[in-house]
Amino acid sequence: MIEAATVAYAVRLAAWGLLSVSVLGVAAEFFWRLWSLGSVGRSARQRHQMAVAHLAALLVGPAVIVAGVIGLHYSLGSVITREPPTSQLLPLRYANPGTSLILLLWLSGVAAMLAHLVVQYQRLQTIKCWPAPAFLAEEVVCLSRRFGIKHGVPVSIGDVASPQVTGVFMPRLTVPAALVRLTVAEREAVLLHELAHIARRDVAINLAQRVALALIWFQPVAWAMYQRLAAEREACCDQLAIDHGASRAALGRALLSFGVPTGAPVMAMAGVGHGTLAWRLTQLIPTARRVDTPVLPSAVIGALALGMATFCGVRLVTTDPGLTDLYLASAAGPVVAVTARDPAGMFALKIKRGRVIGASVDAKRLPASAILQQAEKVTLLDGVHREIVSFSVTGAGRISWIARRPSAPYR
């Protein structure tokens, strides 16, 4: 029973966490659109950071809500006093088919998303590659110095639609054979873009984001936010390539020559794999330079909004009486102190996870041998093993009994 209550408590908490992801998704979309109204003139780097922050809020918010509920339950202390006993004792339900089904569907989705990532990784390992020409390897070495990349970046010709960076710990660059036919300026622009991904550690960060996305796969706002940050990530690398010597015109011509490939592995950083081609090209138009405007006001407002949403979420979850009862019956639950009174007098109990661990009658403590319990049925005995009172108890410390008639006090 103890294990069942603990598992049921965790499952119910998880269900509330999943529900909060759905609610926070609506809030995240609202604040993103609100922020976007004033994002004109902001740099790609800043837009990317805000998209990452909104996606992170969908993970951090529910986690904080669940942690807050657990913290409130622990704050009840090691001993709590139960409200007066009820005459109608409802059994504590450890299993909720609806909650269990929701959790099962979520776990199935998470497993499917993670399996997809594994398949994508294996797909990358099967790409046919050939040694790159010496001049191309030398260009990569020279351009890497502009980003301060000290370790060598292996480069090879592969059966890929566009240049891409793979490898979390040891990044490597794979380019299509068509790259060597580009002009020097175009080839340099493409290589600078890919090296920007390596300098930013985008492969590792993207993997972490994909794992996070797998945890909230059911939230469409999360997928939309990921597409936004992926597009802004490419715009960031475009800008970094330009800042490190690439020509806007050459980069634009290179993008047009490769087009937008379909079916690119999600585990790789493909140079033209995210965002529409038209949007990417418009970002290269030399208009007024986009700058990083102060983000402190937006950050403060966002933090306050997330904090308020989290506070409301914690308060809402703690109104679930079934969740509190499951906590009391769980392995982490406190001792529940119950004082009962009827015409025959008063008796007090200490209950831990549905087991009566202490009892007294008319302020006189009973020895452990005077407490007989079989499942939910408990009987308290006097010194000559006569029944004093019999009652039922639940794992959450609720009791129910038939009121006794007045009698001589317990001796």
XYZ file of C-alpha atoms in Angstrom:
411
model
C 0.000 0.000 0.000
C 2.878 2.334 0.817
C 4.514 1.805 -2.557
C 1.171 2.252 -4.321
C 0.568 5.568 -2.573
C 4.057 6.861 -3.368
C 3.738 5.924 -7.035
C 0.245 7.392 -7.205
C 1.516 10.640 -5.662
C 4.306 10.886 -8.242
C 1.927 10.077 -11.105
C -0.582 12.687 -9.985
C 2.149 15.300 -9.647
C 3.391 14.442 -13.136
C -0.121 14.825 -14.529
C -0.392 18.292 -12.980
C 3.011 19.132 -14.446
C 1.874 18.107 -17.929
C -1.288 20.183 -17.539
C 0.790 23.209 -16.543
C 2.877 22.796 -19.719
C -0.309 23.178 -21.746
C -1.412 26.279 -19.843
C 2.031 27.910 -19.853
C 2.251 27.294 -23.599
C -0.619 29.711 -24.172
C 1.080 32.289 -21.943
C 4.433 31.818 -23.720
C 2.854 32.342 -27.130
C 1.089 35.485 -25.897
C 4.272 37.011 -24.468
C 6.260 36.065 -27.576
C 3.802 37.866 -29.838
C 3.755 40.810 -27.457
C 7.568 40.968 -27.438
C 7.717 40.561 -31.224
C 5.713 43.757 -31.680
C 8.669 45.681 -30.308
C 11.443 43.495 -31.727
C 11.917 45.515 -34.920
C 15.559 46.503 -35.172
C 16.771 43.885 -32.704
C 19.655 41.658 -33.735
C 19.293 37.997 -34.674
C 21.311 37.098 -31.585
C 18.821 38.818 -29.309
C 15.806 37.335 -31.100
C 17.386 33.895 -30.770
C 18.003 34.378 -27.053
C 14.390 35.394 -26.471
C 13.103 32.372 -28.402
C 15.325 30.115 -26.270
C 14.040 31.817 -23.113
C 10.412 31.226 -24.102
C 11.104 27.557 -24.850
C 12.961 27.180 -21.557
C 10.004 28.699 -19.697
C 7.835 25.820 -20.893
C 10.212 23.446 -19.077
C 11.221 25.513 -16.069
C 7.693 26.667 -15.207
C 6.144 23.199 -14.717
C 9.271 21.970 -12.914
C 9.069 24.904 -10.487
C 5.351 24.306 -9.955
C 5.903 20.636 -9.119
C 8.856 21.526 -6.870
C 6.740 24.186 -5.172
C 3.945 21.725 -4.436
C 6.422 19.223 -2.998
C 7.953 21.997 -0.914
C 4.560 23.014 0.456
C 3.803 19.420 1.366
C 7.143 19.049 3.143
C 6.476 22.305 4.967
C 3.539 20.622 6.705
C 6.124 19.192 9.103
C 6.789 15.737 10.488
C 3.517 15.684 12.469
C 0.243 17.232 11.367
C -3.176 17.361 12.989
C -6.020 15.886 11.006
C -9.394 17.613 11.005
C -12.209 15.988 13.057
C -13.000 12.448 11.863
C -15.808 11.931 9.414
C -18.729 9.564 9.705
C -18.436 8.655 6.013
C -14.966 7.294 5.291
C -14.147 7.343 1.589
C -11.400 4.953 0.494
C -8.186 6.470 -0.776
C -7.872 5.826 -4.505
C -4.319 4.947 -5.412
C -5.066 4.302 -9.072
C -6.735 6.798 -11.386
C -7.272 5.335 -14.875
C -7.431 8.760 -16.519
C -4.224 10.016 -14.918
C -2.424 6.765 -15.628
C -3.501 6.867 -19.284
C -2.265 10.447 -19.692
C 1.106 9.540 -18.201
C 1.361 6.440 -20.394
C 0.645 8.451 -23.536
C 3.212 11.051 -22.514
C 5.893 8.449 -21.848
C 5.120 6.779 -25.177
C 5.537 10.093 -26.960
C 8.814 10.819 -25.163
C 10.134 7.380 -26.080
C 9.127 7.898 -29.729
C 10.817 11.311 -29.882
C 14.038 10.013 -28.327
C 13.989 7.006 -30.656
C 13.692 9.419 -33.578
C 16.821 11.220 -32.394
C 18.684 7.913 -32.233
C 17.574 7.086 -35.779
C 18.746 10.499 -36.963
C 22.119 9.941 -35.304
C 22.487 6.569 -36.992
C 21.504 8.180 -40.282
C 24.390 10.623 -39.916
C 26.792 7.731 -39.398
C 25.783 6.163 -42.712
C 26.536 9.218 -44.867
C 29.165 8.356 -47.470
C 32.197 10.633 -47.191
C 35.436 11.168 -49.124
C 38.587 13.111 -48.226
C 38.322 16.808 -48.981
C 40.792 18.451 -51.368
C 43.896 19.855 -49.672
C 43.042 23.451 -50.573
C 39.621 23.113 -48.911
C 41.151 21.743 -45.703
C 43.614 24.620 -45.679
C 40.806 27.142 -46.113
C 38.974 25.649 -43.127
C 42.118 25.898 -40.989
C 42.680 29.549 -41.953
C 39.060 30.568 -41.438
C 38.896 28.731 -38.084
C 41.505 31.111 -36.692
C 39.088 34.021 -37.178
C 36.762 32.440 -34.597
C 39.579 31.443 -32.269
C 38.949 27.735 -32.903
C 42.249 26.166 -31.878
C 41.413 22.505 -32.410
C 41.322 21.221 -35.951
C 37.990 20.850 -37.705
C 37.962 17.741 -39.908
C 36.354 18.408 -43.295
C 35.208 15.886 -45.863
C 33.143 15.668 -49.036
C 29.901 13.817 -48.411
C 26.648 12.752 -49.988
C 24.739 15.689 -48.468
C 22.520 18.374 -49.978
C 24.207 21.265 -48.159
C 27.178 21.826 -45.818
C 26.545 20.628 -42.288
C 28.311 20.347 -38.942
C 27.994 17.175 -36.870
C 29.564 15.870 -33.688
C 28.792 17.033 -30.152
C 32.276 16.693 -28.637
C 34.412 16.592 -31.788
C 32.693 18.724 -34.457
C 33.374 17.857 -38.057
C 32.314 19.508 -41.290
C 30.752 17.657 -44.200
C 30.202 19.515 -47.467
C 28.680 18.541 -50.817
C 30.903 18.171 -53.859
C 29.234 21.250 -55.362
C 30.958 23.453 -52.770
C 34.316 23.254 -54.530
C 32.725 24.685 -57.684
C 31.680 27.895 -55.952
C 33.741 31.030 -56.201
C 36.305 31.690 -53.478
C 34.124 34.388 -51.882
C 31.025 32.163 -51.898
C 32.922 29.188 -50.516
C 34.469 31.331 -47.809
C 31.048 32.694 -46.814
C 29.600 29.166 -46.504
C 32.556 27.881 -44.478
C 32.432 30.893 -42.155
C 28.739 30.200 -41.541
C 29.456 26.571 -40.621
C 32.410 27.528 -38.422
C 30.109 29.964 -36.621
C 27.966 26.958 -35.639
C 31.071 25.308 -34.175
C 32.133 28.458 -32.323
C 28.646 28.756 -30.816
C 28.553 25.016 -29.911
C 25.227 24.794 -31.718
C 25.342 21.018 -32.207
C 25.448 20.297 -28.475
C 22.926 23.018 -27.668
C 20.581 21.798 -30.388
C 20.774 18.253 -29.012
C 19.812 19.510 -25.552
C 16.930 21.467 -27.061
C 15.704 18.423 -28.967
C 15.764 16.312 -25.795
C 13.865 19.056 -23.981
C 11.385 19.210 -26.848
C 10.880 15.445 -26.561
C 9.712 15.949 -22.966
C 6.978 18.389 -24.033
C 6.238 16.888 -27.462
C 2.489 17.369 -27.013
C 2.747 21.182 -26.803
C 2.410 22.746 -30.290
C 3.685 26.089 -28.993
C 6.980 24.403 -28.083
C 7.420 23.108 -31.640
C 6.613 26.531 -33.078
C 9.075 28.152 -30.671
C 11.766 25.663 -31.667
C 11.257 26.450 -35.342
C 11.620 30.149 -34.547
C 14.824 29.728 -32.569
C 16.230 27.383 -35.252
C 15.621 30.029 -37.914
C 17.123 32.742 -35.704
C 20.108 30.474 -35.037
C 20.845 30.382 -38.767
C 20.445 34.159 -38.954
C 22.913 34.486 -36.062
C 25.487 32.416 -37.926
C 24.875 34.423 -41.109
C 25.617 37.609 -39.186
C 28.673 36.081 -37.516
C 29.989 35.004 -40.921
C 29.559 38.564 -42.196
C 31.196 39.995 -39.070
C 34.207 37.727 -39.691
C 34.728 38.736 -43.293
C 32.054 37.059 -45.421
C 30.415 39.028 -48.217
C 26.654 39.487 -47.945
C 26.262 39.080 -51.691
C 28.467 35.979 -51.792
C 26.560 34.376 -48.898
C 23.262 35.142 -50.596
C 24.434 33.586 -53.873
C 25.630 30.502 -51.989
C 22.239 30.115 -50.296
C 20.530 30.340 -53.677
C 22.892 27.746 -55.168
C 22.090 25.182 -52.482
C 18.418 26.042 -51.977
C 16.557 24.685 -48.955
C 17.072 20.927 -48.579
C 14.354 18.718 -47.171
C 14.798 15.806 -44.815
C 18.067 17.074 -43.282
C 18.993 15.233 -40.072
C 17.878 17.141 -36.992
C 21.137 16.191 -35.257
C 23.202 18.242 -37.728
C 23.642 21.973 -38.302
C 22.806 22.366 -41.992
C 23.726 25.772 -43.369
C 20.425 26.269 -45.163
C 18.301 23.724 -43.348
C 16.091 26.031 -41.253
C 14.002 29.025 -42.104
C 12.576 29.936 -45.484
C 15.091 30.928 -48.129
C 13.287 34.206 -48.812
C 13.427 35.169 -45.105
C 17.127 34.268 -44.885
C 17.896 36.443 -47.898
C 15.972 39.421 -46.520
C 18.109 39.240 -43.377
C 21.180 39.740 -45.573
C 19.925 42.994 -47.076
C 22.257 45.779 -45.852
C 19.718 47.957 -44.068
C 20.305 49.874 -40.849
C 22.435 47.714 -38.613
C 20.469 45.700 -36.089
C 21.731 46.137 -32.551
C 21.258 44.506 -29.166
C 18.823 46.777 -27.389
C 18.535 46.582 -23.576
C 16.743 43.397 -22.574
C 16.522 44.080 -18.843
C 12.950 45.447 -18.981
C 11.785 42.456 -21.027
C 13.673 40.043 -18.768
C 12.174 41.558 -15.614
C 8.650 41.512 -17.024
C 9.111 37.937 -18.243
C 10.504 36.784 -14.889
C 7.640 38.441 -13.013
C 5.086 36.885 -15.373
C 6.662 33.444 -15.003
C 6.810 33.860 -11.237
C 3.150 34.885 -11.060
C 2.100 32.001 -13.300
C 4.146 29.600 -11.177
C 2.644 30.920 -7.934
C -0.884 30.569 -9.318
C -0.032 27.087 -10.565
C 1.206 25.984 -7.148
C -1.893 27.378 -5.451
C -4.132 25.638 -7.975
C -2.424 22.261 -7.600
C -2.549 22.391 -3.807
C -6.341 22.732 -3.957
C -6.449 19.110 -5.129
C -7.446 17.247 -1.929
C -6.653 13.893 -3.463
C -3.034 14.950 -4.046
C -2.579 15.943 -0.402
C -4.071 12.652 0.766
C -1.703 10.736 -1.497
C 1.216 12.678 -0.035
C 0.122 11.790 3.500
C -0.070 8.126 2.500
C 3.239 8.148 0.622
C 6.659 7.131 1.920
C 7.484 10.817 2.495
C 4.253 11.490 4.360
C 4.282 12.808 7.971
C 2.696 11.386 11.092
C -1.000 12.303 11.268
C -2.333 13.092 14.748
C -6.073 12.499 15.173
C -8.148 13.281 18.253
C -11.633 11.737 18.378
C -14.407 12.193 20.904
C -17.764 10.468 21.496
C -20.126 9.997 24.481
C -17.779 7.382 25.983
C -14.834 9.744 26.075
C -11.819 10.741 24.013
C -9.081 8.809 22.260
C -6.091 10.056 20.289
C -4.124 8.372 17.526
C -0.843 8.766 15.682
C -1.037 7.377 12.171
C 1.841 6.900 9.741
C 0.943 5.850 6.185
C -2.218 4.105 7.310
C -0.620 2.346 10.295
C -1.561 3.313 13.849
C 1.782 3.724 15.599
C 0.485 5.215 18.827
C -2.784 5.572 20.734
C -4.142 6.887 24.000
C -7.571 6.687 25.619
C -8.711 9.380 28.043
C -5.133 10.752 28.058
C -3.699 7.334 29.029
C -1.184 5.907 26.583
C -1.753 2.392 25.322
C 1.098 -0.087 24.847
C 1.832 -1.309 21.320
C 0.356 -4.715 22.239
C -3.023 -3.047 22.822
C -3.224 -1.862 19.217
C -4.492 -4.555 16.868
C -4.605 -3.699 13.161
C -5.568 -5.813 10.190
C -5.461 -3.806 6.969
C -7.817 -0.849 7.543
C -9.518 -2.305 10.649
C -8.036 -1.236 13.997
C -9.070 -2.264 17.521
C -7.810 -0.713 20.762
C -7.776 -3.033 23.816
C -7.700 -2.357 27.545
C -5.462 -4.017 30.118
C -7.478 -7.258 30.108
C -7.717 -7.330 26.307
C -11.283 -6.098 26.108
C -12.254 -3.902 23.199
C -12.258 -0.196 23.921
C -13.017 1.085 20.436
C -12.867 -0.216 16.885
C -12.445 1.976 13.803
C -11.328 2.065 10.189
C -8.323 4.056 8.949
C -7.068 5.120 5.520
C -3.534 5.690 4.328
C -4.113 9.445 4.558
C -4.908 9.243 8.276
C -8.675 9.533 8.094
C -10.693 7.408 10.529
C -14.321 6.387 10.914
C -16.028 4.554 13.817
C -19.392 3.973 15.412
C -19.871 6.283 18.391
C -19.652 4.459 21.714
C -22.125 4.705 24.571
C -21.043 6.214 27.918
C -19.138 3.701 30.034
C -16.729 3.493 32.902
C -13.433 5.176 32.253
C -10.525 3.136 30.936
C -8.312 1.674 33.684
